[in-house]
């Protein structure tokens, strides 16, 4: 047991379980497999007792080559999650570290703490209620060894075995085009951190997940992709995603109460991205600009629907003013005005999307000055 000192003067209690690490000769990606791993797998844990053992075992069963570290951070769970993590780690040899927050600080803080502690050339965030599918690490290693891309994207499956692609564009080859990467990700609308593996250097000193905010992936992933010049999309699922009834999206979708804080976080998640995108990709394709705009327009429609679902007759004017504020915020981040996107939907005969966006735009009124 020891103390890990991180930037900002924060000390994190850490238990290191150093087992017999495979010696091997497969060191193409690393100089020293323990001190300088090629991959850090980062698993944040908070009150996931029914799922965390399955998650960790799905990773540990694949740690059959040198140069991989597994970092697990317990964000002050109130159930038996932390004890389960220690039990699983104690039963396995390898480069496993258990970190702990003394206070519950949320998913973003947990990811940031692990990122500071990580030593790998690549980092892979995996949520503790999901699992890593067999063969994922071997496939990842071959791609990293052969191509060394800045980011590697994978697909995932959900209950019932249905596959979900995370990228629209060329697959199973190295691509050197930030515009294609941005457009392909926004087209599929998959902004989660766990369906891609990043070079740790992309985060630098400036990119971190926003602490205390919801929709932290939307506020982080696009900026990471702006820094990536090469990528590789694997048209194969590496992650099993579990949709839980108590998730943020499930609560937002079903509740008749309008959660202003969470909707504000979503509306402002891409604040400033339009300008950064224009500087990073000055000759962006029309398709990529349209993909970004459509992503924002569809999220605006969702927020407008949630706000209208919660209004009462006495609240009608206030609801419309709220929608107007969300429109101003989100349209400012879009390369295209939302009215132009609605017209494009009509030309493409996407009548449902066109009508929903038109109605949301019609509901918006400017807030009083």
CSV table of C-alpha atoms in Angstrom, one decimal:
chain,number,residue,atom,x,y,z
A,1,UNK,CA,0.0,0.0,0.0
A,2,UNK,CA,1.3,3.4,-0.9
A,3,UNK,CA,0.5,7.0,-1.8
A,4,UNK,CA,0.4,8.2,-5.4
A,5,UNK,CA,1.1,12.0,-5.7
A,6,UNK,CA,-0.6,13.7,-8.6
A,7,UNK,CA,-0.5,17.2,-10.0
A,8,UNK,CA,-2.4,19.8,-8.0
A,9,UNK,CA,-1.2,18.4,-4.7
A,10,UNK,CA,-3.7,15.6,-4.6
A,11,UNK,CA,-2.7,12.3,-2.9
A,12,UNK,CA,-4.5,9.1,-4.0
A,13,UNK,CA,-4.4,5.9,-1.9
A,14,UNK,CA,-3.1,3.2,-4.2
A,15,UNK,CA,-2.6,-0.6,-3.8
A,16,UNK,CA,-0.2,-2.1,-6.2
A,17,UNK,CA,-0.4,-5.8,-6.8
A,18,UNK,CA,2.8,-6.8,-8.8
A,19,UNK,CA,2.6,-10.4,-9.9
A,20,UNK,CA,4.9,-12.3,-12.2
A,21,UNK,CA,4.7,-10.4,-15.4
A,22,UNK,CA,5.4,-12.4,-18.6
A,23,UNK,CA,9.0,-12.0,-19.7
A,24,UNK,CA,8.6,-12.7,-23.4
A,25,UNK,CA,10.4,-11.1,-26.3
A,26,UNK,CA,7.4,-9.2,-27.6
A,27,UNK,CA,8.6,-5.7,-26.8
A,28,UNK,CA,8.1,-3.9,-30.1
A,29,UNK,CA,6.0,-1.2,-28.5
A,30,UNK,CA,7.8,-0.7,-25.2
A,31,UNK,CA,11.3,-0.4,-23.8
A,32,UNK,CA,10.3,-1.8,-20.4
A,33,UNK,CA,7.0,-3.6,-20.1
A,34,UNK,CA,6.3,-2.6,-16.5
A,35,UNK,CA,7.8,0.9,-16.3
A,36,UNK,CA,6.7,1.9,-19.8
A,37,UNK,CA,3.6,-0.1,-20.8
A,38,UNK,CA,2.2,0.3,-24.3
A,39,UNK,CA,-1.4,0.2,-23.1
A,40,UNK,CA,-3.2,1.5,-20.0
A,41,UNK,CA,-6.7,0.2,-19.5
A,42,UNK,CA,-8.6,2.6,-17.2
A,43,UNK,CA,-11.8,1.5,-15.3
A,44,UNK,CA,-13.7,3.9,-13.1
A,45,UNK,CA,-15.9,2.3,-10.5
A,46,UNK,CA,-18.8,3.6,-8.5
A,47,UNK,CA,-21.6,1.5,-7.1
A,48,UNK,CA,-21.5,-1.2,-9.8
A,49,UNK,CA,-21.4,-4.3,-7.5
A,50,UNK,CA,-23.5,-6.5,-9.9
A,51,UNK,CA,-21.3,-5.8,-12.9
A,52,UNK,CA,-17.7,-4.9,-11.9
A,53,UNK,CA,-16.4,-8.4,-11.4
A,54,UNK,CA,-17.5,-9.5,-14.9
A,55,UNK,CA,-16.0,-6.3,-16.4
A,56,UNK,CA,-12.6,-6.8,-14.7
A,57,UNK,CA,-12.5,-10.5,-15.6
A,58,UNK,CA,-13.2,-9.8,-19.2
A,59,UNK,CA,-10.0,-7.6,-19.2
A,60,UNK,CA,-7.8,-9.9,-17.1
A,61,UNK,CA,-8.6,-12.9,-19.2
A,62,UNK,CA,-6.9,-11.1,-22.1
A,63,UNK,CA,-3.7,-9.8,-20.4
A,64,UNK,CA,-1.6,-12.5,-22.0
A,65,UNK,CA,1.2,-10.3,-23.3
A,66,UNK,CA,3.6,-7.9,-21.7
A,67,UNK,CA,3.3,-4.1,-21.6
A,68,UNK,CA,-0.3,-3.7,-20.3
A,69,UNK,CA,-1.4,-2.0,-17.1
A,70,UNK,CA,-4.9,-2.1,-15.6
A,71,UNK,CA,-5.8,0.8,-13.4
A,72,UNK,CA,-9.1,0.7,-11.5
A,73,UNK,CA,-10.3,3.7,-9.5
A,74,UNK,CA,-13.0,3.4,-6.9
A,75,UNK,CA,-14.8,6.7,-6.6
A,76,UNK,CA,-15.8,6.2,-3.0
A,77,UNK,CA,-18.5,3.6,-3.7
A,78,UNK,CA,-21.1,2.9,-1.0
A,79,UNK,CA,-21.7,-0.7,-1.9
A,80,UNK,CA,-19.2,-3.6,-2.1
A,81,UNK,CA,-17.7,-2.5,-5.4
A,82,UNK,CA,-14.3,-1.6,-4.0
A,83,UNK,CA,-14.0,-4.9,-2.0
A,84,UNK,CA,-14.9,-6.8,-5.2
A,85,UNK,CA,-12.2,-5.0,-7.1
A,86,UNK,CA,-9.6,-5.9,-4.5
A,87,UNK,CA,-10.7,-9.5,-4.4
A,88,UNK,CA,-10.5,-9.9,-8.2
A,89,UNK,CA,-7.1,-8.2,-8.3
A,90,UNK,CA,-5.7,-10.3,-5.5
A,91,UNK,CA,-6.6,-13.5,-7.5
A,92,UNK,CA,-4.7,-12.4,-10.6
A,93,UNK,CA,-1.0,-11.6,-11.3
A,94,UNK,CA,-0.1,-8.7,-13.5
A,95,UNK,CA,0.3,-5.0,-13.5
A,96,UNK,CA,-2.8,-4.0,-11.7
A,97,UNK,CA,-3.3,-0.9,-9.6
A,98,UNK,CA,-6.3,0.0,-7.5
A,99,UNK,CA,-6.8,3.8,-6.8
A,100,UNK,CA,-9.4,5.4,-4.5
A,101,UNK,CA,-11.0,8.8,-4.1
A,102,UNK,CA,-11.8,9.7,-0.5
A,103,UNK,CA,-14.9,11.6,-1.8
A,104,UNK,CA,-17.3,10.8,-4.6
A,105,UNK,CA,-16.2,13.2,-7.4
A,106,UNK,CA,-17.9,11.8,-10.5
A,107,UNK,CA,-16.9,10.0,-13.7
A,108,UNK,CA,-14.9,12.9,-15.1
A,109,UNK,CA,-12.7,13.3,-12.0
A,110,UNK,CA,-12.2,9.5,-11.9
A,111,UNK,CA,-11.1,9.4,-15.5
A,112,UNK,CA,-8.8,12.4,-15.0
A,113,UNK,CA,-7.1,10.9,-12.0
A,114,UNK,CA,-6.5,7.6,-13.8
A,115,UNK,CA,-5.2,9.5,-16.8
A,116,UNK,CA,-2.6,11.3,-14.6
A,117,UNK,CA,-1.6,7.9,-13.2
A,118,UNK,CA,-1.4,6.1,-16.6
A,119,UNK,CA,2.0,5.3,-18.1
A,120,UNK,CA,0.9,3.6,-21.3
A,121,UNK,CA,1.5,4.9,-24.8
A,122,UNK,CA,-2.2,4.3,-25.4
A,123,UNK,CA,-5.1,4.7,-23.0
A,124,UNK,CA,-8.4,2.8,-23.2
A,125,UNK,CA,-11.3,3.9,-20.9
A,126,UNK,CA,-13.8,1.1,-20.2
A,127,UNK,CA,-16.9,1.6,-18.1
A,128,UNK,CA,-17.2,-0.8,-15.2
A,129,UNK,CA,-20.7,-2.0,-16.1
A,130,UNK,CA,-19.6,-3.0,-19.6
A,131,UNK,CA,-17.3,-5.8,-20.7
A,132,UNK,CA,-14.4,-6.2,-23.1
A,133,UNK,CA,-15.1,-8.8,-25.8
A,134,UNK,CA,-12.7,-11.7,-26.3
A,135,UNK,CA,-9.8,-11.0,-28.7
A,136,UNK,CA,-10.0,-7.2,-28.4
A,137,UNK,CA,-6.5,-6.7,-26.9
A,138,UNK,CA,-4.8,-9.0,-29.4
A,139,UNK,CA,-6.4,-7.2,-32.3
A,140,UNK,CA,-5.6,-3.8,-30.8
A,141,UNK,CA,-2.0,-4.8,-30.3
A,142,UNK,CA,-1.6,-5.8,-34.0
A,143,UNK,CA,-3.0,-2.5,-35.2
A,144,UNK,CA,-0.9,-0.4,-32.8
A,145,UNK,CA,2.3,-2.4,-33.7
A,146,UNK,CA,1.7,-2.3,-37.4
A,147,UNK,CA,0.2,1.2,-37.9
A,148,UNK,CA,0.7,3.2,-34.7
A,149,UNK,CA,-2.4,5.5,-35.3
A,150,UNK,CA,-3.3,8.4,-33.1
A,151,UNK,CA,-6.7,6.8,-32.3
A,152,UNK,CA,-8.2,3.4,-32.9
A,153,UNK,CA,-12.0,3.2,-33.1
A,154,UNK,CA,-14.0,0.0,-32.5
A,155,UNK,CA,-17.7,-1.0,-32.7
A,156,UNK,CA,-19.8,-2.4,-29.9
A,157,UNK,CA,-22.7,-4.7,-29.2
A,158,UNK,CA,-25.7,-4.4,-26.9
A,159,UNK,CA,-28.2,-6.8,-25.4
A,160,UNK,CA,-29.4,-9.3,-28.0
A,161,UNK,CA,-26.1,-9.1,-29.8
A,162,UNK,CA,-27.0,-6.3,-32.1
A,163,UNK,CA,-23.9,-4.6,-33.5
A,164,UNK,CA,-23.5,-0.8,-33.5
A,165,UNK,CA,-20.9,0.9,-35.7
A,166,UNK,CA,-19.2,4.0,-34.3
A,167,UNK,CA,-17.8,5.4,-37.5
A,168,UNK,CA,-19.1,6.1,-41.0
A,169,UNK,CA,-16.2,5.9,-43.5
A,170,UNK,CA,-13.3,3.7,-44.4
A,171,UNK,CA,-12.5,0.8,-42.1
A,172,UNK,CA,-9.7,-1.7,-41.4
A,173,UNK,CA,-7.0,0.6,-42.8
A,174,UNK,CA,-4.8,3.5,-41.6
A,175,UNK,CA,-6.3,6.8,-42.7
A,176,UNK,CA,-4.5,10.2,-42.5
A,177,UNK,CA,-7.3,12.7,-42.6
A,178,UNK,CA,-8.7,14.6,-39.6
A,179,UNK,CA,-11.7,15.8,-41.7
A,180,UNK,CA,-12.7,12.2,-42.4
A,181,UNK,CA,-12.3,11.3,-38.8
A,182,UNK,CA,-14.5,14.2,-37.5
A,183,UNK,CA,-17.2,13.7,-40.2
A,184,UNK,CA,-17.4,9.9,-39.7
A,185,UNK,CA,-17.8,10.2,-35.9
A,186,UNK,CA,-20.4,12.9,-36.0
A,187,UNK,CA,-22.3,11.1,-38.6
A,188,UNK,CA,-22.7,8.0,-36.4
A,189,UNK,CA,-23.3,10.2,-33.3
A,190,UNK,CA,-21.2,7.9,-31.1
A,191,UNK,CA,-19.3,10.2,-28.7
A,192,UNK,CA,-18.4,7.8,-25.9
A,193,UNK,CA,-14.8,7.5,-24.8
A,194,UNK,CA,-14.9,3.7,-24.4
A,195,UNK,CA,-15.2,2.8,-28.1
A,196,UNK,CA,-11.8,4.2,-29.0
A,197,UNK,CA,-8.2,3.9,-27.8
A,198,UNK,CA,-6.1,7.0,-27.7
A,199,UNK,CA,-2.5,7.9,-27.8
A,200,UNK,CA,-2.0,9.3,-24.3
A,201,UNK,CA,-0.1,12.3,-25.7
A,202,UNK,CA,-3.2,13.6,-27.4
A,203,UNK,CA,-4.6,14.7,-24.0
A,204,UNK,CA,-1.4,16.8,-23.3
A,205,UNK,CA,-1.8,19.1,-20.4
A,206,UNK,CA,-5.0,20.8,-21.6
A,207,UNK,CA,-7.6,18.2,-22.5
A,208,UNK,CA,-9.4,16.7,-19.6
A,209,UNK,CA,-13.0,15.5,-18.9
A,210,UNK,CA,-15.0,18.4,-17.3
A,211,UNK,CA,-15.5,17.7,-13.7
A,212,UNK,CA,-19.0,18.1,-12.3
A,213,UNK,CA,-20.6,18.2,-15.7
A,214,UNK,CA,-22.8,15.6,-17.5
A,215,UNK,CA,-22.2,14.6,-21.1
A,216,UNK,CA,-18.5,14.8,-20.4
A,217,UNK,CA,-17.7,12.7,-23.5
A,218,UNK,CA,-19.4,15.2,-25.9
A,219,UNK,CA,-17.3,17.9,-24.3
A,220,UNK,CA,-14.0,16.1,-24.7
A,221,UNK,CA,-14.0,13.6,-27.6
A,222,UNK,CA,-14.4,16.1,-30.5
A,223,UNK,CA,-11.3,18.0,-29.3
A,224,UNK,CA,-9.2,14.9,-29.0
A,225,UNK,CA,-10.2,14.0,-32.6
A,226,UNK,CA,-9.0,17.5,-33.7
A,227,UNK,CA,-5.6,16.6,-32.5
A,228,UNK,CA,-5.5,13.2,-34.2
A,229,UNK,CA,-4.0,13.1,-37.6
A,230,UNK,CA,-4.2,9.4,-38.2
A,231,UNK,CA,-6.8,6.9,-37.2
A,232,UNK,CA,-7.9,3.3,-37.8
A,233,UNK,CA,-11.5,2.1,-37.5
A,234,UNK,CA,-12.0,-1.6,-36.7
A,235,UNK,CA,-15.4,-2.7,-38.2
A,236,UNK,CA,-15.7,-5.3,-35.4
A,237,UNK,CA,-17.1,-5.0,-31.8
A,238,UNK,CA,-14.7,-4.9,-29.0
A,239,UNK,CA,-17.1,-3.8,-26.2
A,240,UNK,CA,-20.3,-5.1,-24.9
A,241,UNK,CA,-22.3,-2.1,-23.8
A,242,UNK,CA,-24.9,-2.5,-21.0
A,243,UNK,CA,-27.8,-0.1,-20.9
A,244,UNK,CA,-28.9,0.5,-17.3
A,245,UNK,CA,-32.3,1.9,-16.4
A,246,UNK,CA,-30.7,4.4,-14.0
A,247,UNK,CA,-28.4,6.0,-16.5
A,248,UNK,CA,-28.5,9.7,-17.2
A,249,UNK,CA,-29.9,9.3,-20.7
A,250,UNK,CA,-32.6,6.9,-19.4
A,251,UNK,CA,-33.7,9.4,-16.7
A,252,UNK,CA,-33.7,12.3,-19.2
A,253,UNK,CA,-35.7,10.4,-21.8
A,254,UNK,CA,-38.4,9.3,-19.4
A,255,UNK,CA,-38.8,12.0,-16.8
A,256,UNK,CA,-41.4,14.7,-17.2
A,257,UNK,CA,-39.4,17.0,-15.0
A,258,UNK,CA,-36.9,19.2,-16.9
A,259,UNK,CA,-33.4,18.7,-15.5
A,260,UNK,CA,-32.0,22.1,-16.3
A,261,UNK,CA,-28.5,21.4,-15.2
A,262,UNK,CA,-28.0,18.3,-17.3
A,263,UNK,CA,-29.7,19.9,-20.4
A,264,UNK,CA,-27.5,23.0,-20.0
A,265,UNK,CA,-24.4,20.7,-19.9
A,266,UNK,CA,-25.5,19.1,-23.1
A,267,UNK,CA,-26.3,22.3,-24.9
A,268,UNK,CA,-23.0,23.8,-24.0
A,269,UNK,CA,-20.8,20.7,-24.5
A,270,UNK,CA,-19.6,21.8,-27.9
A,271,UNK,CA,-19.2,25.5,-27.0
A,272,UNK,CA,-16.1,26.8,-28.9
A,273,UNK,CA,-15.7,23.7,-31.1
A,274,UNK,CA,-16.8,25.4,-34.3
A,275,UNK,CA,-13.9,27.9,-34.1
A,276,UNK,CA,-11.4,25.2,-33.1
A,277,UNK,CA,-12.6,23.0,-35.9
A,278,UNK,CA,-12.3,25.8,-38.4
A,279,UNK,CA,-8.7,26.5,-37.4
A,280,UNK,CA,-7.7,22.8,-37.3
A,281,UNK,CA,-9.5,21.8,-40.6
A,282,UNK,CA,-9.6,25.1,-42.7
A,283,UNK,CA,-10.8,23.2,-45.8
A,284,UNK,CA,-13.4,21.0,-44.2
A,285,UNK,CA,-15.7,19.1,-46.6
A,286,UNK,CA,-19.4,20.0,-46.8
A,287,UNK,CA,-20.2,16.5,-45.6
A,288,UNK,CA,-18.3,17.0,-42.4
A,289,UNK,CA,-19.8,20.4,-41.7
A,290,UNK,CA,-23.2,19.0,-42.3
A,291,UNK,CA,-22.5,16.1,-40.0
A,292,UNK,CA,-21.6,18.4,-37.1
A,293,UNK,CA,-24.6,20.6,-37.7
A,294,UNK,CA,-27.0,17.7,-37.8
A,295,UNK,CA,-25.6,16.3,-34.6
A,296,UNK,CA,-26.2,19.6,-32.9
A,297,UNK,CA,-29.6,20.1,-34.5
A,298,UNK,CA,-30.9,16.7,-33.3
A,299,UNK,CA,-29.6,17.3,-29.8
A,300,UNK,CA,-31.4,20.6,-29.8
A,301,UNK,CA,-34.7,18.9,-30.8
A,302,UNK,CA,-34.3,16.5,-27.9
A,303,UNK,CA,-33.8,19.3,-25.5
A,304,UNK,CA,-36.8,21.2,-26.9
A,305,UNK,CA,-39.0,18.1,-26.6
A,306,UNK,CA,-38.0,17.6,-23.0
A,307,UNK,CA,-38.6,21.2,-22.1
A,308,UNK,CA,-42.1,21.2,-23.8
A,309,UNK,CA,-43.0,17.9,-22.1
A,310,UNK,CA,-42.4,19.6,-18.7
A,311,UNK,CA,-44.3,22.8,-19.2
A,312,UNK,CA,-47.6,23.9,-17.7
A,313,UNK,CA,-49.9,26.5,-19.2
A,314,UNK,CA,-48.5,29.2,-16.9
A,315,UNK,CA,-45.0,28.1,-17.9
A,316,UNK,CA,-45.5,28.3,-21.7
A,317,UNK,CA,-43.7,31.6,-22.3
A,318,UNK,CA,-40.8,30.6,-20.0
A,319,UNK,CA,-40.5,27.3,-21.8
A,320,UNK,CA,-40.2,29.0,-25.2
A,321,UNK,CA,-37.6,31.4,-23.9
A,322,UNK,CA,-35.6,28.5,-22.6
A,323,UNK,CA,-35.8,26.8,-26.0
A,324,UNK,CA,-34.7,30.1,-27.5
A,325,UNK,CA,-31.6,30.2,-25.3
A,326,UNK,CA,-30.7,26.6,-26.2
A,327,UNK,CA,-31.1,27.4,-29.8
A,328,UNK,CA,-28.7,30.3,-29.6
A,329,UNK,CA,-26.1,28.3,-27.7
A,330,UNK,CA,-26.2,25.3,-29.9
A,331,UNK,CA,-26.5,27.0,-33.3
A,332,UNK,CA,-23.5,29.1,-32.4
A,333,UNK,CA,-21.5,25.8,-32.3
A,334,UNK,CA,-22.8,24.6,-35.7
A,335,UNK,CA,-21.2,25.2,-39.1
A,336,UNK,CA,-24.7,25.5,-40.5
A,337,UNK,CA,-27.9,27.3,-39.4
A,338,UNK,CA,-30.5,24.9,-38.2
A,339,UNK,CA,-33.0,26.3,-40.7
A,340,UNK,CA,-30.7,25.2,-43.5
A,341,UNK,CA,-30.5,21.7,-41.9
A,342,UNK,CA,-34.2,21.5,-41.8
A,343,UNK,CA,-34.4,22.4,-45.5
A,344,UNK,CA,-31.8,19.7,-46.3
A,345,UNK,CA,-33.9,17.1,-44.5
A,346,UNK,CA,-36.9,18.1,-46.7
A,347,UNK,CA,-34.8,17.7,-49.9
A,348,UNK,CA,-33.7,14.3,-48.7
A,349,UNK,CA,-37.3,13.3,-47.8
A,350,UNK,CA,-36.5,12.9,-44.2
A,351,UNK,CA,-39.8,14.3,-43.3
A,352,UNK,CA,-39.9,13.3,-39.6
A,353,UNK,CA,-36.6,15.0,-38.9
A,354,UNK,CA,-37.5,18.1,-40.9
A,355,UNK,CA,-40.9,18.4,-39.1
A,356,UNK,CA,-39.4,17.9,-35.6
A,357,UNK,CA,-36.7,20.5,-36.2
A,358,UNK,CA,-39.1,23.0,-37.7
A,359,UNK,CA,-41.4,22.6,-34.7
A,360,UNK,CA,-38.5,23.1,-32.3
A,361,UNK,CA,-37.4,26.2,-34.1
A,362,UNK,CA,-40.9,27.5,-34.1
A,363,UNK,CA,-41.2,27.0,-30.4
A,364,UNK,CA,-38.1,29.1,-29.7
A,365,UNK,CA,-38.5,32.7,-28.9
A,366,UNK,CA,-35.7,35.1,-27.9
A,367,UNK,CA,-35.3,35.5,-24.1
A,368,UNK,CA,-36.0,39.1,-22.8
A,369,UNK,CA,-33.0,41.3,-22.7
